Short mmCIF file of C-alpha atoms in Angstrom, two decimals:
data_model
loop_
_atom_site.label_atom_id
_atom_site.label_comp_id
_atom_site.label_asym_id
_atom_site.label_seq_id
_atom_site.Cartn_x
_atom_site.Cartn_y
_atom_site.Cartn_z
CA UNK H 1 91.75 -55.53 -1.74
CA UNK H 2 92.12 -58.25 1.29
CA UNK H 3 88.35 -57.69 1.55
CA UNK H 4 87.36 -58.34 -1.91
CA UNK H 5 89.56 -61.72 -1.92
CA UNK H 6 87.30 -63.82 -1.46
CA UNK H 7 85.05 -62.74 -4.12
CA UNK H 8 87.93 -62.27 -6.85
CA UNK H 9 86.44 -65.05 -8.83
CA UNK H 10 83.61 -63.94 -9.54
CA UNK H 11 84.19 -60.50 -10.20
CA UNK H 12 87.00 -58.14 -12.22
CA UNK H 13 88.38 -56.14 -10.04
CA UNK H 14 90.47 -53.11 -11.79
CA UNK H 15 93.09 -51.09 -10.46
CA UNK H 16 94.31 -47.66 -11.61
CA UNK H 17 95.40 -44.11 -10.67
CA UNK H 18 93.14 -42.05 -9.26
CA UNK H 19 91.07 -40.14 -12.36
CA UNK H 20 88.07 -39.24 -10.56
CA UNK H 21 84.50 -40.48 -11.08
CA UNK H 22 84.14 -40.11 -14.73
CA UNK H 23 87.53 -41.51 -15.36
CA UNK H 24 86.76 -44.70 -13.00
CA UNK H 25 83.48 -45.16 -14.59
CA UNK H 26 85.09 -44.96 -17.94
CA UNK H 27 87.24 -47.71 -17.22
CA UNK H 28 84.59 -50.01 -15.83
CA UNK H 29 82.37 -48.95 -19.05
CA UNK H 30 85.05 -50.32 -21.90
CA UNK H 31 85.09 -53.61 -19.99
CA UNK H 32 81.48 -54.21 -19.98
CA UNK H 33 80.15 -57.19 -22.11
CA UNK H 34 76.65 -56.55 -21.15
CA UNK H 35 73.77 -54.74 -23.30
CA UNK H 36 73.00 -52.38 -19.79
CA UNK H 37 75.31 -50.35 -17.58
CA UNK H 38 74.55 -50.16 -14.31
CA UNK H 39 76.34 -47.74 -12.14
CA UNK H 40 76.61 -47.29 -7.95
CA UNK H 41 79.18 -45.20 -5.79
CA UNK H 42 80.87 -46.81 -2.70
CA UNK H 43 78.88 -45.33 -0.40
CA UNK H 44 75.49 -45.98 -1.68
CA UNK H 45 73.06 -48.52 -1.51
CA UNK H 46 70.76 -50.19 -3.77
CA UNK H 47 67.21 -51.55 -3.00
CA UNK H 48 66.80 -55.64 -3.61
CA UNK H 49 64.47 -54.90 -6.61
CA UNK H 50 66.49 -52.39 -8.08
CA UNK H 51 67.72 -53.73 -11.27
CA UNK H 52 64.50 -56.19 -11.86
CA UNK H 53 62.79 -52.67 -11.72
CA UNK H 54 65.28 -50.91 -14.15
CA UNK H 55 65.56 -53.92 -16.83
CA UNK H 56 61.42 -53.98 -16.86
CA UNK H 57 61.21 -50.18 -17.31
CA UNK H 58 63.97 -50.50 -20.40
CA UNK H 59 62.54 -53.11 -21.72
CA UNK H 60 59.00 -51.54 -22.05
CA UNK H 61 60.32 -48.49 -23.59
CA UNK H 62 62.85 -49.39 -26.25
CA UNK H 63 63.23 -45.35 -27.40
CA UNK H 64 65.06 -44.86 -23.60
CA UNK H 65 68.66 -44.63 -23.84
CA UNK H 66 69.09 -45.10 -19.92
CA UNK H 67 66.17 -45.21 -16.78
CA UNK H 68 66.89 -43.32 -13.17
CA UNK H 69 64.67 -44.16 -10.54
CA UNK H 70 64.22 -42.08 -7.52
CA UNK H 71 66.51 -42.03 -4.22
CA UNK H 72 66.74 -42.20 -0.46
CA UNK H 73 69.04 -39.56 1.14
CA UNK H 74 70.08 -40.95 4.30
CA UNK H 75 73.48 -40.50 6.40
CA UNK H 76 73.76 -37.36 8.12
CA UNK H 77 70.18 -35.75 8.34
CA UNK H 78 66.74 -37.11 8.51
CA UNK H 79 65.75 -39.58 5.40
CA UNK H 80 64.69 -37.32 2.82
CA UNK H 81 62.83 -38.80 -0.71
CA UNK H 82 64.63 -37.13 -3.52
CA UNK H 83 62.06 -37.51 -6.70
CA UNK H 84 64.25 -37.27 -9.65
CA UNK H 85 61.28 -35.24 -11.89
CA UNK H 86 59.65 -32.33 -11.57
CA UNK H 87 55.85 -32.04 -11.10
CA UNK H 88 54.05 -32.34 -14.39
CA UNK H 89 56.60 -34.38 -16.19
CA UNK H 90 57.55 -37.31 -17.48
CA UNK H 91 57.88 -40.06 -17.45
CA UNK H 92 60.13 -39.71 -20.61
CA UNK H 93 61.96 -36.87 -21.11
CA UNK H 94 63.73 -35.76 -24.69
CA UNK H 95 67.18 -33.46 -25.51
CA UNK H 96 65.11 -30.37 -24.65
CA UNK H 97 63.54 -31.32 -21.39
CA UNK H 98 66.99 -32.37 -20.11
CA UNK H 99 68.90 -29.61 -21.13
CA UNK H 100 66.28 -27.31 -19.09
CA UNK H 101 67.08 -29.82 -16.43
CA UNK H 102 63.00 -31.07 -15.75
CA UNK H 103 64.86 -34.29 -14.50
CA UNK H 104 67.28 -35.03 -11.97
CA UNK H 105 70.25 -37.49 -12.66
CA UNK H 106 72.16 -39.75 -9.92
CA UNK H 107 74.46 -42.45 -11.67
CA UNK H 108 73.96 -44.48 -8.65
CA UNK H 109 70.52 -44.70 -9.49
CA UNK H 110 70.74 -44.56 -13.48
CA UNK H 111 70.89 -47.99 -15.79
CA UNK H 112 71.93 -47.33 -19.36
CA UNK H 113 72.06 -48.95 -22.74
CA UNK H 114 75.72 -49.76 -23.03
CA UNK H 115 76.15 -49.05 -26.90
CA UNK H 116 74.36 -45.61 -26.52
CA UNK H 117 77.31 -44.94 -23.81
CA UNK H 118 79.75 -45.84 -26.72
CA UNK H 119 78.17 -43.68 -29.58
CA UNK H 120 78.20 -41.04 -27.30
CA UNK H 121 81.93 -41.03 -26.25
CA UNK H 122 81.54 -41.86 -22.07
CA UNK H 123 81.68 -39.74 -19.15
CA UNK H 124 83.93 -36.46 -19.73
CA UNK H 125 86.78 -36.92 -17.78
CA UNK H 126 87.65 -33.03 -17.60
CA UNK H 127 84.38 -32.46 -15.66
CA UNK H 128 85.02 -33.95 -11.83
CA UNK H 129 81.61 -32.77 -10.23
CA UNK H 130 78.24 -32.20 -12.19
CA UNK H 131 79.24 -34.56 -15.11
CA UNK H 132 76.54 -36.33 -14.77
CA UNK H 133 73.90 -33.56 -15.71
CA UNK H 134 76.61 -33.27 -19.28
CA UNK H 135 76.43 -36.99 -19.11
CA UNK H 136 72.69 -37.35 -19.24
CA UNK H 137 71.81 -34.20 -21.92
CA UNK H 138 74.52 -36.02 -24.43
CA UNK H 139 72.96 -39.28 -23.74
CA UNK H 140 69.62 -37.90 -25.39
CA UNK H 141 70.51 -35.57 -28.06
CA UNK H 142 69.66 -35.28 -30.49
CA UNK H 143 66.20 -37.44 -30.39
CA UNK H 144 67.08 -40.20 -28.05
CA UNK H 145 65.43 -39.89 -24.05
CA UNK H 146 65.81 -40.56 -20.67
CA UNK H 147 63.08 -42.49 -18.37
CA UNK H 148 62.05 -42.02 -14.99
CA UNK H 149 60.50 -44.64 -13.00
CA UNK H 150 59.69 -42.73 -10.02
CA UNK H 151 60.44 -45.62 -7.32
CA UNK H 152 62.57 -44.76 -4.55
CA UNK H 153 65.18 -48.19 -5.41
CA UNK H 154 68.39 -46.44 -4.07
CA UNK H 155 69.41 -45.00 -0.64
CA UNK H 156 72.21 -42.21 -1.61
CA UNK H 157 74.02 -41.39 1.50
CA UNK H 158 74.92 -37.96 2.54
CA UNK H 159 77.86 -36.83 4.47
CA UNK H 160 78.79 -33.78 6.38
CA UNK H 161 80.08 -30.95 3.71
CA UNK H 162 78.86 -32.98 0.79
CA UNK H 163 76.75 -31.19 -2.22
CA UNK H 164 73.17 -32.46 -1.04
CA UNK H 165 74.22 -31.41 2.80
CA UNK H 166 74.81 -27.52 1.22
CA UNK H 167 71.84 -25.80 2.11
CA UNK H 168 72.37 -23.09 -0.98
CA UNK H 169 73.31 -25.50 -2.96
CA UNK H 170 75.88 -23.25 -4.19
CA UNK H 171 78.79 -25.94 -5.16
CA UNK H 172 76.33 -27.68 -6.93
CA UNK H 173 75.13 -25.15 -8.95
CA UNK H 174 78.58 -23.56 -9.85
CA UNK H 175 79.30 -27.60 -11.44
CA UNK H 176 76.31 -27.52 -13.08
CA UNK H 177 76.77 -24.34 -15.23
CA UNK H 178 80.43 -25.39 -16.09
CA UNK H 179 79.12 -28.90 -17.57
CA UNK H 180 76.61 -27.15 -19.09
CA UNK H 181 78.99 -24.88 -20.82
CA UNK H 182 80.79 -28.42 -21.73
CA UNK H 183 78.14 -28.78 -24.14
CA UNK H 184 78.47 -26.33 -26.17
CA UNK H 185 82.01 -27.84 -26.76
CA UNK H 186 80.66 -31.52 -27.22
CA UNK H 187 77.43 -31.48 -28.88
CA UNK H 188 77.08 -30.62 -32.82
CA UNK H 189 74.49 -27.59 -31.87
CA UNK H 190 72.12 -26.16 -34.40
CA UNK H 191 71.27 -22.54 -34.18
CA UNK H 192 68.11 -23.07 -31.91
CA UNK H 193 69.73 -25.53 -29.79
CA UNK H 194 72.59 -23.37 -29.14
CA UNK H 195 70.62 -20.62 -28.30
CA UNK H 196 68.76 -22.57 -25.87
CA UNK H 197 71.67 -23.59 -24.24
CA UNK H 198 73.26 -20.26 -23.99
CA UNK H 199 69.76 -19.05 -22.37
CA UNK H 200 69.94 -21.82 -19.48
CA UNK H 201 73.29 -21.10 -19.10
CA UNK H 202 72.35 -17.25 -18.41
CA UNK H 203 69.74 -18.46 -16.15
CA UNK H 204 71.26 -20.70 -13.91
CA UNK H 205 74.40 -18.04 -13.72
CA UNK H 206 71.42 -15.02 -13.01
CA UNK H 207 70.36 -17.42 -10.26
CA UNK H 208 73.14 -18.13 -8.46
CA UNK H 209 73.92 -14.40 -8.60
CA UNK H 210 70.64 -13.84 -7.05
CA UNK H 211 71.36 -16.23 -4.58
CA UNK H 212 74.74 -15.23 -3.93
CA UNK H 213 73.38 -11.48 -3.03
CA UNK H 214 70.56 -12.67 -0.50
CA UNK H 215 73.17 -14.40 1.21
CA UNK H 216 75.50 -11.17 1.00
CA UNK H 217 72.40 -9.12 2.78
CA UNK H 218 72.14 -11.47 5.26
CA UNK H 219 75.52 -11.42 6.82
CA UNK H 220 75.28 -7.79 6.20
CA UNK H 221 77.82 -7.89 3.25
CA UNK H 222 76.12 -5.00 1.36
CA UNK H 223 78.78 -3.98 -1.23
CA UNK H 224 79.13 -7.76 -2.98
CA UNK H 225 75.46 -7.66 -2.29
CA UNK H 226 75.05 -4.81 -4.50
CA UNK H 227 77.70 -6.44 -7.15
CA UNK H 228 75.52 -9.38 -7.32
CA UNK H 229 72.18 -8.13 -7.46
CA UNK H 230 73.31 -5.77 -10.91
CA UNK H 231 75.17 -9.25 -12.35
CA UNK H 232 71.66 -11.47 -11.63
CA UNK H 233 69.60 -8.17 -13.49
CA UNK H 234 71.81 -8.15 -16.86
CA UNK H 235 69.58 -11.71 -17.28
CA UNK H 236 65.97 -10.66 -15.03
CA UNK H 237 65.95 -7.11 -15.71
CA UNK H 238 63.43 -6.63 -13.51
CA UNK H 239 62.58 -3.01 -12.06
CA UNK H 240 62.26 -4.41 -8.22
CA UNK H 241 66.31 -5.80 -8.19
CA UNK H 242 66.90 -2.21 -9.76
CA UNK H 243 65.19 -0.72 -7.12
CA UNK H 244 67.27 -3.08 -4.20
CA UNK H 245 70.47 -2.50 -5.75
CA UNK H 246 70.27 1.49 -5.74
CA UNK H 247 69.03 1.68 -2.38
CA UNK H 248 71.62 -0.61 -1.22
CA UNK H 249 74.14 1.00 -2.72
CA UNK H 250 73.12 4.60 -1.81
CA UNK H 251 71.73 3.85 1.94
CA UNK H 252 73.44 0.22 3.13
CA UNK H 253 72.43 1.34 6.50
CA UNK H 254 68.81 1.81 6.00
CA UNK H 255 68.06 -1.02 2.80
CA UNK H 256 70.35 -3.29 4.47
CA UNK H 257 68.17 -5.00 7.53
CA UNK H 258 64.79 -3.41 5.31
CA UNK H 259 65.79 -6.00 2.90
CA UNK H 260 66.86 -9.09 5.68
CA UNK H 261 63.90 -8.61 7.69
CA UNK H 262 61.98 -8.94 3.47
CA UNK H 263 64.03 -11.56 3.09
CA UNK H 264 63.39 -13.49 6.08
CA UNK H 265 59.38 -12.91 6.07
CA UNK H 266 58.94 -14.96 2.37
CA UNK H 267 60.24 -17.09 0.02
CA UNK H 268 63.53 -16.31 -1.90
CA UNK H 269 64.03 -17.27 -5.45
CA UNK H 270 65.43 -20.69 -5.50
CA UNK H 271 68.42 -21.50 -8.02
#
């Protein structure tokens, strides 16, 4: 607060308990006069020709309820580019696209049309890591979109222990499936919809599963490895996990370092 003094004039400054991210967004959100939102965390950084870049992107594609550009992870590792879409997509993505998650989200790097915010009802305040990806797939159903820009305009900083530094990604994708399961409570679904959502939902929880059981072999944790490997095959029931999980289970000994060294010599299913 002594810092921002000399600045007080020119800016509102808001004070309230602590409600996390969503809730401090909120509260910056029903004080906005403007047409655009434009979001950024304390600890990141945008680029000088960030918001010229965002306001010329909206303004060329009136359909888009909000742009994201791409981001600079810098902090604690070597600078990494962190392209927001996936490779043969975009650059405008509907309610079906971003519920299969073919785009990335970062508020820090997201402008959005303010009165789309309203309709929608803001950030869910019950969700404290991963509401953005809720954020984003409410901001585009049913027909509306979200745009990419793909320019690196923001440098999101990365510290030790945070989501990005997780090499498994595992906190990340636990927060992921419970905003995603957050849907089902905020959206007005129709059949197909909700069946789509209930099949990325099984996905991304058959993935981590997956994940969660090469991890298991590898520090030679062979019982939950077994566990996980029949959860992640209710959803891939696929003869080769069938084939892991019985040997596992019947000779750790033996399938155990059989399936590290496997493990180890290509590449594992990503979640």
């Amino acid at each position: 607060e002594v810092a921002l003094q000399p600045y007080r004039t020119r800016i509102r400054y808001i004070r309230q308990e602590n409600r996390g991210l969503p809730g401090a967004r909120n509260a910056g959100i029903r004080l906005a006069r403007g047409e655009l939102l434009a979001f950024v965390d304390s600890d990141d950084i945008w680029m000088p020709d960030y918001l010229s870049a965002q306001v010329e992107f909206l303004d060329n594609h009136p359909r888009v309820c909000a742009s994201i550009s791409d981001a600079l992870l810098f902090g604690s590792s070597e600078e990494v580019v962190w392209r927001m879409l996936k490779e043969d997509t975009g650059p405008v993505l509907g309610f079906e696209q971003m519920l299969k998650r073919k785009g990335g989200q970062l508020p820090s790097a997201m402008v959005a049309r303010r009165q789309r915010v309203l309709e929608i009802g803001l950030f869910d305040e019950r969700i404290r890591i991963g509401e953005d990806v809720e954020f984003c797939v409410r901001l585009s159903f049913p027909e509306g979109a979200i745009g990419y820009l793909g320019q690196v305009l923001v440098k999101y900083r990365q510290r030790a222990g945070s989501l990005t530094e997780d090499p498994r990604r595992r906190k990340w994708v636990v927060a992921e499936i419970e905003s995603l399961r957050r849907l089902v409570e905020n959206l007005d679904l129709t059949g197909p919809q909700r069946k789509l959502l209930e099949e990325e939902i099984a996905a991304a929880v058959a993935a981590l599963a997956l994940s969660d059981a090469y991890h298991h072999i590898s520090e030679h944790e062979y019982g939950p490895a077994v566990q996980c490997l029949r959860s992640a095959n209710v959803y891939y029931r696929d003869p080769r996990i069938s084939v892991a999980s019985f040997c596992l289970n019947a000779f750790p000994r033996l399938a155990g370092p059989v399936l590290n060294w496997r493990l180890k010599r290509r590449p594992v299913r990503r979640i």
